[in-house]
PDB file of C-alpha atoms and ligand atoms in Angstrom:
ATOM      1  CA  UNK A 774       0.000   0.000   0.000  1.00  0.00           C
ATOM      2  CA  UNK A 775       1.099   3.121  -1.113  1.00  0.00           C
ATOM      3  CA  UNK A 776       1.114   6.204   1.752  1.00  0.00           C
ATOM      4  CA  UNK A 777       0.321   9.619   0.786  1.00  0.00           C
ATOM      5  CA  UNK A 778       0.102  12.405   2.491  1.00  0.00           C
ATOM      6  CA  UNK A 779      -2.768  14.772   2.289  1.00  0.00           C
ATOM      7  CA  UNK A 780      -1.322  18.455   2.949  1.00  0.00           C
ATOM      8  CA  UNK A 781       0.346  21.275   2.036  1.00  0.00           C
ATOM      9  CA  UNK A 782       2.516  22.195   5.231  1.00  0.00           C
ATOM     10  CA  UNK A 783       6.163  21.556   4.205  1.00  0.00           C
ATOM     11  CA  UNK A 784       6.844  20.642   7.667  1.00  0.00           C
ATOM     12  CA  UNK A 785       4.899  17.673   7.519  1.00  0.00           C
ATOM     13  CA  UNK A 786       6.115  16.760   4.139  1.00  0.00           C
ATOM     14  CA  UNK A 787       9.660  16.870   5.152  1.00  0.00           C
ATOM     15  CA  UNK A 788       9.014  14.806   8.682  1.00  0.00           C
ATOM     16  CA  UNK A 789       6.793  12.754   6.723  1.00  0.00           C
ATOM     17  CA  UNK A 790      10.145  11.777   4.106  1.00  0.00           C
ATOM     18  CA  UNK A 791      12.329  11.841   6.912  1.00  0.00           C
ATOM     19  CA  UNK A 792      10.502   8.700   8.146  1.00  0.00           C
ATOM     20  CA  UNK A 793      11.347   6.954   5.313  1.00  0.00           C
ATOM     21  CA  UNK A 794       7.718   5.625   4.386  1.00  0.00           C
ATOM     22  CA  UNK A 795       6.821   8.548   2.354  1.00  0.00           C
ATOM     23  CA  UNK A 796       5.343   7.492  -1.306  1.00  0.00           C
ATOM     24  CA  UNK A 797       3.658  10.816  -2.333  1.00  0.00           C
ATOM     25  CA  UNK A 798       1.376  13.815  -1.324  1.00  0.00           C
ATOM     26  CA  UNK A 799      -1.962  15.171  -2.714  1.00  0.00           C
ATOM     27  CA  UNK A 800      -2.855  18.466  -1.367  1.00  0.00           C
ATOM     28  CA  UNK A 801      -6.285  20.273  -2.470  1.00  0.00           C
ATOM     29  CA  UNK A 802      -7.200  24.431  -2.822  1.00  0.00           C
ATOM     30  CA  UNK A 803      -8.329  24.458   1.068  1.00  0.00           C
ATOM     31  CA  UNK A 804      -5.502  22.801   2.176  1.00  0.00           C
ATOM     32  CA  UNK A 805      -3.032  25.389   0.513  1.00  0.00           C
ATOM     33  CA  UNK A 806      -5.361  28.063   1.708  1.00  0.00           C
ATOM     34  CA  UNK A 807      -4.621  27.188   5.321  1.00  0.00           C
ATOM     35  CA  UNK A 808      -0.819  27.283   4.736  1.00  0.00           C
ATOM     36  CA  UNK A 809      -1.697  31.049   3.492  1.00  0.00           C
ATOM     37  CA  UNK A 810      -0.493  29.873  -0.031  1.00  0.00           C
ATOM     38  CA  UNK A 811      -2.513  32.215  -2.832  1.00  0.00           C
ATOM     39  CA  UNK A 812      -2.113  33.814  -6.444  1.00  0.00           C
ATOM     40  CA  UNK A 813      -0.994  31.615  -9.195  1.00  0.00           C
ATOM     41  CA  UNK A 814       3.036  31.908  -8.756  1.00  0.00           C
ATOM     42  CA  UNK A 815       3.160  31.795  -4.982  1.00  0.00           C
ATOM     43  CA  UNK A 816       1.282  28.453  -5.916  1.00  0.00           C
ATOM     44  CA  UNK A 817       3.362  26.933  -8.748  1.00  0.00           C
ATOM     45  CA  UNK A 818       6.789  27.801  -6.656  1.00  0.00           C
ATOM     46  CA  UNK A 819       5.105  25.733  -3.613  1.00  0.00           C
ATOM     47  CA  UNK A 820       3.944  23.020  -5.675  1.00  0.00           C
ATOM     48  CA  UNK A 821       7.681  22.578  -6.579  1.00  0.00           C
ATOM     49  CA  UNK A 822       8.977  23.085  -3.139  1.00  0.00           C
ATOM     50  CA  UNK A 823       7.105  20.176  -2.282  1.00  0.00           C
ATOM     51  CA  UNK A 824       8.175  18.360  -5.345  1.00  0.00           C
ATOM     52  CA  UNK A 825      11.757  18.559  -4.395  1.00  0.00           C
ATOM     53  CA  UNK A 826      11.161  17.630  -0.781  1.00  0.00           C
ATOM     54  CA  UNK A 827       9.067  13.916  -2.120  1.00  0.00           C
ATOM     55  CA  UNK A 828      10.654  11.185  -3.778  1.00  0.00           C
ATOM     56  CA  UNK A 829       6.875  10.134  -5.337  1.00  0.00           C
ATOM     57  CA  UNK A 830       3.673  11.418  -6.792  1.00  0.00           C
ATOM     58  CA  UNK A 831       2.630  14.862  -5.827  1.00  0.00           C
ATOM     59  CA  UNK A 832      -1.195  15.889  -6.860  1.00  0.00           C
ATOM     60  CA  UNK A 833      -2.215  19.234  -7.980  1.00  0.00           C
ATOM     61  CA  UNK A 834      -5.669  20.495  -8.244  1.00  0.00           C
ATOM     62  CA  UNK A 835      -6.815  22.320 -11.110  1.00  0.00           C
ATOM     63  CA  UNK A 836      -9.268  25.282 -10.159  1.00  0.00           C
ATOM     64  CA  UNK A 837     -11.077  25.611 -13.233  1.00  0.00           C
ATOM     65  CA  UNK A 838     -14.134  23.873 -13.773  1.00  0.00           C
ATOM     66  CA  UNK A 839     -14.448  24.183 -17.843  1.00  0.00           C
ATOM     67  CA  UNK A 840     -12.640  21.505 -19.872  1.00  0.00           C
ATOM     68  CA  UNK A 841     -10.252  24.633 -21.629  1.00  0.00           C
ATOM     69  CA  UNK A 842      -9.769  25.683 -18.321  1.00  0.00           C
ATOM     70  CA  UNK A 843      -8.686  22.762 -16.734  1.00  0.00           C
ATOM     71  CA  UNK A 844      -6.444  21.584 -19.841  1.00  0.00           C
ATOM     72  CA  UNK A 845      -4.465  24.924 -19.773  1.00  0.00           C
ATOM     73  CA  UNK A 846      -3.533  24.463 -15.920  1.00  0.00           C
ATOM     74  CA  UNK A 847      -3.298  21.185 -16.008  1.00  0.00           C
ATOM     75  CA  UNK A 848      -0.745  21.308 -19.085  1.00  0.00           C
ATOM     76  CA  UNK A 849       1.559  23.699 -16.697  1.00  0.00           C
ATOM     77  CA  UNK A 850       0.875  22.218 -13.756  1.00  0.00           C
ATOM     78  CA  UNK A 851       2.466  18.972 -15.338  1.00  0.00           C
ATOM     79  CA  UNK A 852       5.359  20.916 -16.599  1.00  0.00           C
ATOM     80  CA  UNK A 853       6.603  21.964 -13.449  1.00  0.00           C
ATOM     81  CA  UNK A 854       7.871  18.522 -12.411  1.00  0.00           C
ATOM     82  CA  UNK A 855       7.459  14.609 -13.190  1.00  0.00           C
ATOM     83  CA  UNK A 856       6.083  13.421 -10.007  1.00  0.00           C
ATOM     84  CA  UNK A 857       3.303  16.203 -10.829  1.00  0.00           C
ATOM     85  CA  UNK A 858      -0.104  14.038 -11.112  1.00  0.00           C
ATOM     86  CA  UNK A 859      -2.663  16.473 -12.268  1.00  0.00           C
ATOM     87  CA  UNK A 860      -5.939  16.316  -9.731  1.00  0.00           C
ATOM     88  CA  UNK A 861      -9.124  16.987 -11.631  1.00  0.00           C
ATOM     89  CA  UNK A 862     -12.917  17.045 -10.505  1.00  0.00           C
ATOM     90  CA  UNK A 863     -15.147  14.500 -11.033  1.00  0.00           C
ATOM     91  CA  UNK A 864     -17.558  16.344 -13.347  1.00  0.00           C
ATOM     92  CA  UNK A 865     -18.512  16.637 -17.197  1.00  0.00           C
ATOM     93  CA  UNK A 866     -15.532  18.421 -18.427  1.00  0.00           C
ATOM     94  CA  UNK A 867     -13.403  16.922 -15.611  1.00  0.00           C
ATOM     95  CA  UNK A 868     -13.866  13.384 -17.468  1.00  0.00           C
ATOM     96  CA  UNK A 869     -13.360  14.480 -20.808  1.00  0.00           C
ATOM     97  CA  UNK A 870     -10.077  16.397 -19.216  1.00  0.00           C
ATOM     98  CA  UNK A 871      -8.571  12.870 -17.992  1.00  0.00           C
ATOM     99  CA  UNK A 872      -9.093  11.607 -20.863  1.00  0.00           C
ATOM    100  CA  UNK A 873      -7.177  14.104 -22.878  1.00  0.00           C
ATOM    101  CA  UNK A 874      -4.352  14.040 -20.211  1.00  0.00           C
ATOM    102  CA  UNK A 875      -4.519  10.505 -20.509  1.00  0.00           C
ATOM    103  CA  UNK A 876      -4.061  10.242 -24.241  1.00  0.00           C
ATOM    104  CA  UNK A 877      -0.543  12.913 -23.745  1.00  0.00           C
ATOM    105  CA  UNK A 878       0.725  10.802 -20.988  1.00  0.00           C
ATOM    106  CA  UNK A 879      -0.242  13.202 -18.398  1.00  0.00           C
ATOM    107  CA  UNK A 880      -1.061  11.349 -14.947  1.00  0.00           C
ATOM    108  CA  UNK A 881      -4.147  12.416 -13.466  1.00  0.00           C
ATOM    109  CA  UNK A 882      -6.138  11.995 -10.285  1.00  0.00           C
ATOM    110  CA  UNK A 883      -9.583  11.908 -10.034  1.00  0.00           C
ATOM    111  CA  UNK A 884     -10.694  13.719  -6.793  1.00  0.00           C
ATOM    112  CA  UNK A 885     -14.158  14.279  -5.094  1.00  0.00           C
ATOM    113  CA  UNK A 886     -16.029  10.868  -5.960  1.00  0.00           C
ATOM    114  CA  UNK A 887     -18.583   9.690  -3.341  1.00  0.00           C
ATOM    115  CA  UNK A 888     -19.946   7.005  -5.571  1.00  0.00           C
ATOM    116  CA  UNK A 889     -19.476   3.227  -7.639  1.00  0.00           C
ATOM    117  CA  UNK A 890     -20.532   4.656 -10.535  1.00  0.00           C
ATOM    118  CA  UNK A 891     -18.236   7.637 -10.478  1.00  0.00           C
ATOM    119  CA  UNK A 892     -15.632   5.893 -10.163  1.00  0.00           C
ATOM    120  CA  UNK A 893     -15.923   3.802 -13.323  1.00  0.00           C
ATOM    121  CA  UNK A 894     -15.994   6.558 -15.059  1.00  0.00           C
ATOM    122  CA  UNK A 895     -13.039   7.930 -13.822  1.00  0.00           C
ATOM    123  CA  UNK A 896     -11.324   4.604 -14.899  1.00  0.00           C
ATOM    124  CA  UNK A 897     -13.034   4.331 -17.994  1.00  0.00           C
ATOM    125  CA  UNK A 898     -11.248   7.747 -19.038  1.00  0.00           C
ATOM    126  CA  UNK A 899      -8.216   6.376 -17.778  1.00  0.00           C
ATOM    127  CA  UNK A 900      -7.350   8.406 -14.394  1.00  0.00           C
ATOM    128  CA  UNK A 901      -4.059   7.174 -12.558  1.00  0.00           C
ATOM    129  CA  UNK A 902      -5.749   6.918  -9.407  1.00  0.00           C
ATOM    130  CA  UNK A 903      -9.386   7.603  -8.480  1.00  0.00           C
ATOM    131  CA  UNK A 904      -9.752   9.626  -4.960  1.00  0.00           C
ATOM    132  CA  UNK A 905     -12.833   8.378  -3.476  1.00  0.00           C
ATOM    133  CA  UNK A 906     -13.378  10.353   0.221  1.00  0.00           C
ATOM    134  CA  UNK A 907     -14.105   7.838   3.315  1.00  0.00           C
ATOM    135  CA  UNK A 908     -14.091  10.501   5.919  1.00  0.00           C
ATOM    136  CA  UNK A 909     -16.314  12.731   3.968  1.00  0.00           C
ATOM    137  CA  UNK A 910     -18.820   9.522   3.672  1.00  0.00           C
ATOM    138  CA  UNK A 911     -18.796   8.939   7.002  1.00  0.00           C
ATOM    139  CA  UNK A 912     -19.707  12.250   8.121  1.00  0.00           C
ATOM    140  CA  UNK A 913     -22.907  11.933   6.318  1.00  0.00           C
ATOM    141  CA  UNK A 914     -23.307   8.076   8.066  1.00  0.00           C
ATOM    142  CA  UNK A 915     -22.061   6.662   4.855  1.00  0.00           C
ATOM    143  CA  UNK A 916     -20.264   3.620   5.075  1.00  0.00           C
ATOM    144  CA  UNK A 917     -16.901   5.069   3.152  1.00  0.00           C
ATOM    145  CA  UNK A 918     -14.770   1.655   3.362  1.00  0.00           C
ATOM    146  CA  UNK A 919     -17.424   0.018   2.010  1.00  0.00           C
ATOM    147  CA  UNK A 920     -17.399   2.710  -1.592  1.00  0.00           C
ATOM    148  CA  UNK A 921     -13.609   1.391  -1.466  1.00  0.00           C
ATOM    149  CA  UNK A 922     -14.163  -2.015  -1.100  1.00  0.00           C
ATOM    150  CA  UNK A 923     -16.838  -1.742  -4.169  1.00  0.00           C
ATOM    151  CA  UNK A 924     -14.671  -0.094  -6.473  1.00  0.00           C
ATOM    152  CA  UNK A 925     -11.401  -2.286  -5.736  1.00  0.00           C
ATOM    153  CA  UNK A 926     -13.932  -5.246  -6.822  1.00  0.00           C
ATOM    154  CA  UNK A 927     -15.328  -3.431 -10.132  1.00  0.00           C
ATOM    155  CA  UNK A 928     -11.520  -2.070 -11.174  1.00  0.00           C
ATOM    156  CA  UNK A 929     -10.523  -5.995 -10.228  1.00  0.00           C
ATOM    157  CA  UNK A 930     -13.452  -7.414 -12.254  1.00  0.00           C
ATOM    158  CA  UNK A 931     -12.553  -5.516 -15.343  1.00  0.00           C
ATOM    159  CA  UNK A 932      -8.546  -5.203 -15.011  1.00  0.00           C
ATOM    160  CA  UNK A 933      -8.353  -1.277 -14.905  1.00  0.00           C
ATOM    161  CA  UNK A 934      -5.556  -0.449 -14.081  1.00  0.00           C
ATOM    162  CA  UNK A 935      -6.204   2.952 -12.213  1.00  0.00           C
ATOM    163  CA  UNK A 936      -5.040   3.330  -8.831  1.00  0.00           C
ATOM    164  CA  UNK A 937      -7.454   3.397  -5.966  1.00  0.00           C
ATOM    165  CA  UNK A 938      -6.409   6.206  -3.521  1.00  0.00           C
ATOM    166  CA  UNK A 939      -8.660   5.666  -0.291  1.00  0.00           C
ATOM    167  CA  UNK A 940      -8.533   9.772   0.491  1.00  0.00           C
ATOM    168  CA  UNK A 941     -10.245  11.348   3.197  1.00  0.00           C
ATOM    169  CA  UNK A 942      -8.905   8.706   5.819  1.00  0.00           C
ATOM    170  CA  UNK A 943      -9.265  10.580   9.246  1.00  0.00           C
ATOM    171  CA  UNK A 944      -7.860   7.539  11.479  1.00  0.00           C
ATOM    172  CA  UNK A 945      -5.860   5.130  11.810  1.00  0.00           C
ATOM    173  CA  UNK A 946      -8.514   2.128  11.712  1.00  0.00           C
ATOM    174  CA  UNK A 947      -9.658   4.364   8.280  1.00  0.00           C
ATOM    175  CA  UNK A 948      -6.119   3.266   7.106  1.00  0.00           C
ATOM    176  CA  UNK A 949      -5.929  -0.680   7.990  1.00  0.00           C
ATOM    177  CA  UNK A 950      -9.532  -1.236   6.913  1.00  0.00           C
ATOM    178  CA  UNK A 951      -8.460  -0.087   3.546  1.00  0.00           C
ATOM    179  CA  UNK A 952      -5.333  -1.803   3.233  1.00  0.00           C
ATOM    180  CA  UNK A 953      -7.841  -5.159   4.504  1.00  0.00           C
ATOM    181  CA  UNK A 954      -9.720  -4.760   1.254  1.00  0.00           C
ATOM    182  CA  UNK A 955      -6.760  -3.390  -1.160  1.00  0.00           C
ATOM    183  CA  UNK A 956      -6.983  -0.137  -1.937  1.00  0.00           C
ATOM    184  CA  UNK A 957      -3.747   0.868  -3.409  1.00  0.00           C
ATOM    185  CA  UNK A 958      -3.036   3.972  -2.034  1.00  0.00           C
ATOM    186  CA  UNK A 959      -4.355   6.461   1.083  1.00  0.00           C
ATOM    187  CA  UNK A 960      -4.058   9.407   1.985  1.00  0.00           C
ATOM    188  CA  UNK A 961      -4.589  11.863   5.326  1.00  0.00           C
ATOM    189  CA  UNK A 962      -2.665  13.775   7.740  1.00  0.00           C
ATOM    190  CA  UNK A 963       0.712  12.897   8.787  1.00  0.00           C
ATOM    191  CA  UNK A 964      -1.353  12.211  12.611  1.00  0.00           C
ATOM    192  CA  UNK A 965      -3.149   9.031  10.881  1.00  0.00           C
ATOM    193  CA  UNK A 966       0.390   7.555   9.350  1.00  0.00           C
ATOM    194  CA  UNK A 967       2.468   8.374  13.263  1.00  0.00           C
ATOM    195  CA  UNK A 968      -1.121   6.983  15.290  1.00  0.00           C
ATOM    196  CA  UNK A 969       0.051   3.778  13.518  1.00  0.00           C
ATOM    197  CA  UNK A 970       3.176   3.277  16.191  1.00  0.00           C
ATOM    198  CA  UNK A 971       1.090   3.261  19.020  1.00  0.00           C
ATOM    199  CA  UNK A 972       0.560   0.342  21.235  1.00  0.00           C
ATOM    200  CA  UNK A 973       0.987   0.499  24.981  1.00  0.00           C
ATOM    201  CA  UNK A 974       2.045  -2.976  25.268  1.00  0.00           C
ATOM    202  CA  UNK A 975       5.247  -1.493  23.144  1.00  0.00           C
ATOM    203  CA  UNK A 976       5.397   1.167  25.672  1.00  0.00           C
ATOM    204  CA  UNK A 977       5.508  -1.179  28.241  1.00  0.00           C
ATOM    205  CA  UNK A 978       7.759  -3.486  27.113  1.00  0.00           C
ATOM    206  CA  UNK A 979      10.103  -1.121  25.292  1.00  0.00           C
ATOM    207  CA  UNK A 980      10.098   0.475  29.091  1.00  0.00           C
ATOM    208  CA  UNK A 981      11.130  -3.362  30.701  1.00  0.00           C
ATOM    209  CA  UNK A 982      13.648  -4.071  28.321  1.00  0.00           C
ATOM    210  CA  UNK A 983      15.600  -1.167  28.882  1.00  0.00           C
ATOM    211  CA  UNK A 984      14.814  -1.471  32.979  1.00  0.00           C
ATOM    212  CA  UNK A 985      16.045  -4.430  32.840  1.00  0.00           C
ATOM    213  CA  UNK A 986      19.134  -3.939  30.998  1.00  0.00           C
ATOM    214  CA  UNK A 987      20.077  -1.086  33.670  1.00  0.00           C
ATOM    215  CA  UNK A 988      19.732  -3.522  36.543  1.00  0.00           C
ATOM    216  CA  UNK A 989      21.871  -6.265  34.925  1.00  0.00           C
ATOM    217  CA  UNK A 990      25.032  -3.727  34.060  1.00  0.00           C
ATOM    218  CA  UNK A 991      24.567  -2.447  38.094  1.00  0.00           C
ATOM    219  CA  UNK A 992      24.756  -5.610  38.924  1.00  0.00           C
TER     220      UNK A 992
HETATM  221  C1  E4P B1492      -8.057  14.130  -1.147  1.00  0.00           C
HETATM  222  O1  E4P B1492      -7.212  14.174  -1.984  1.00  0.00           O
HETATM  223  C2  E4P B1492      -8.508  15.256  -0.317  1.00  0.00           C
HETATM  224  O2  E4P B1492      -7.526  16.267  -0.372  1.00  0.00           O
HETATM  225  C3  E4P B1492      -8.674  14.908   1.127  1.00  0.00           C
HETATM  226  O3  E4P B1492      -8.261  13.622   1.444  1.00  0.00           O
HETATM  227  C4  E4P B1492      -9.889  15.438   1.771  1.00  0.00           C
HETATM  228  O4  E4P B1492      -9.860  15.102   3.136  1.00  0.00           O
HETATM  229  P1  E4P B1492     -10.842  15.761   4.197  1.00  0.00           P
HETATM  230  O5  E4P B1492     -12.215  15.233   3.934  1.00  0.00           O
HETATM  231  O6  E4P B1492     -10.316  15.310   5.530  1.00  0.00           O
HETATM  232  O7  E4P B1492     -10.751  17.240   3.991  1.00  0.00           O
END
């Protein structure tokens, strides 16, 4: 399973990579809002700062909503870097989009899709990965592990070979319930990924081991 990391704070990024289990980040236009990041060049230049920091995909959203629109960014957004995987909304002109991108070799990512169907269309235009949003599901008492588990079996029945990106995952249960049913990829804040090395029994054992070490040298 692939781990991504879902923000724009460099910070993060760079613990995140420091870790050494770092395979990519997608970041959305709220998420660079709230690390102050606005107007097109301020954007571009942080979109590369994070490019250089990752060794893996990096995803960034177009903001237009037209198919002209969302080819013109898209076309710069993917020049600014390799790892750049080109996010674009799961409407109309968003489909026809990845499938333009698709035919010139651009990666995409298909973001905001809350549904089964949705997401074979995102495949059937050939998206890289398809960003289905559990947390967002579940807020609306949704079962959003289940919308992954559906589309890993209709991408399996078929053999498409776009990448499902479990996004949206708010815990770390979220994270192991997806990797349970095979979704390629997830991606949340760096809190889910570090809530993984928790266990008090490693606390308390970790805290023994080293106890009893001491006591043996002093003796
Ligand atoms: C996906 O790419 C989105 O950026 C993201 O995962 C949304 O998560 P949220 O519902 O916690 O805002």
């Amino acid at each position: 399973m692939k781990f991504f990391i879902d923000t724009a704070n460099l910070a993060d990024i760079r613990e995140a990579q420091d870790m050494g289990i770092l395979d990519g980040v997608t970041t959305n236009p709220s998420l660079m809002a709230k690390e102050g990041i606005t107007g097109k060049d301020n954007v571009m230049r942080h979109y590369k700062q994070i490019c250089d920091i990752v060794e893996g995909d990096v995803s960034a959203e177009v903001l237009g909503t037209t198919f002209d629109e969302m080819v013109r960014e898209g076309e710069e957004l993917a020049e600014l870097d390799e790892n750049i995987v080109v996010k674009v909304p799961m409407i109309k002109d968003g489909i026809k989009a990845i499938k333009y991108f698709t035919e010139k070799g651009i990666r995409t990512n298909c973001t905001l899709v809350f549904s089964a169907g949705q997401a074979l269309l995102a495949a059937k235009a050939g998206a890289t990965y398809v960003s289905p949003f559990v947390g967002r599901l579940d807020d609306i008492s949704t079962d959003g592990v289940a919308l992954i588990e559906q589309i890993v079996t209709i991408y399996r029945n078929y053999g498409y070979t776009t990448e499902v990106l479990a996004a949206s995952v708010r815990h770390p249960m979220h994270l192991v319930q997806c990797a349970e049913i095979g979704a390629d990829v997830m991606t949340g804040p760096l809190s889910v990924i570090k809530a993984l090395l928790n266990h008090p029994l490693t606390d308390i054992g970790l805290a023994k081991f080293l106890e009893d070490n001491k006591k043996a040298a002093t003796k």
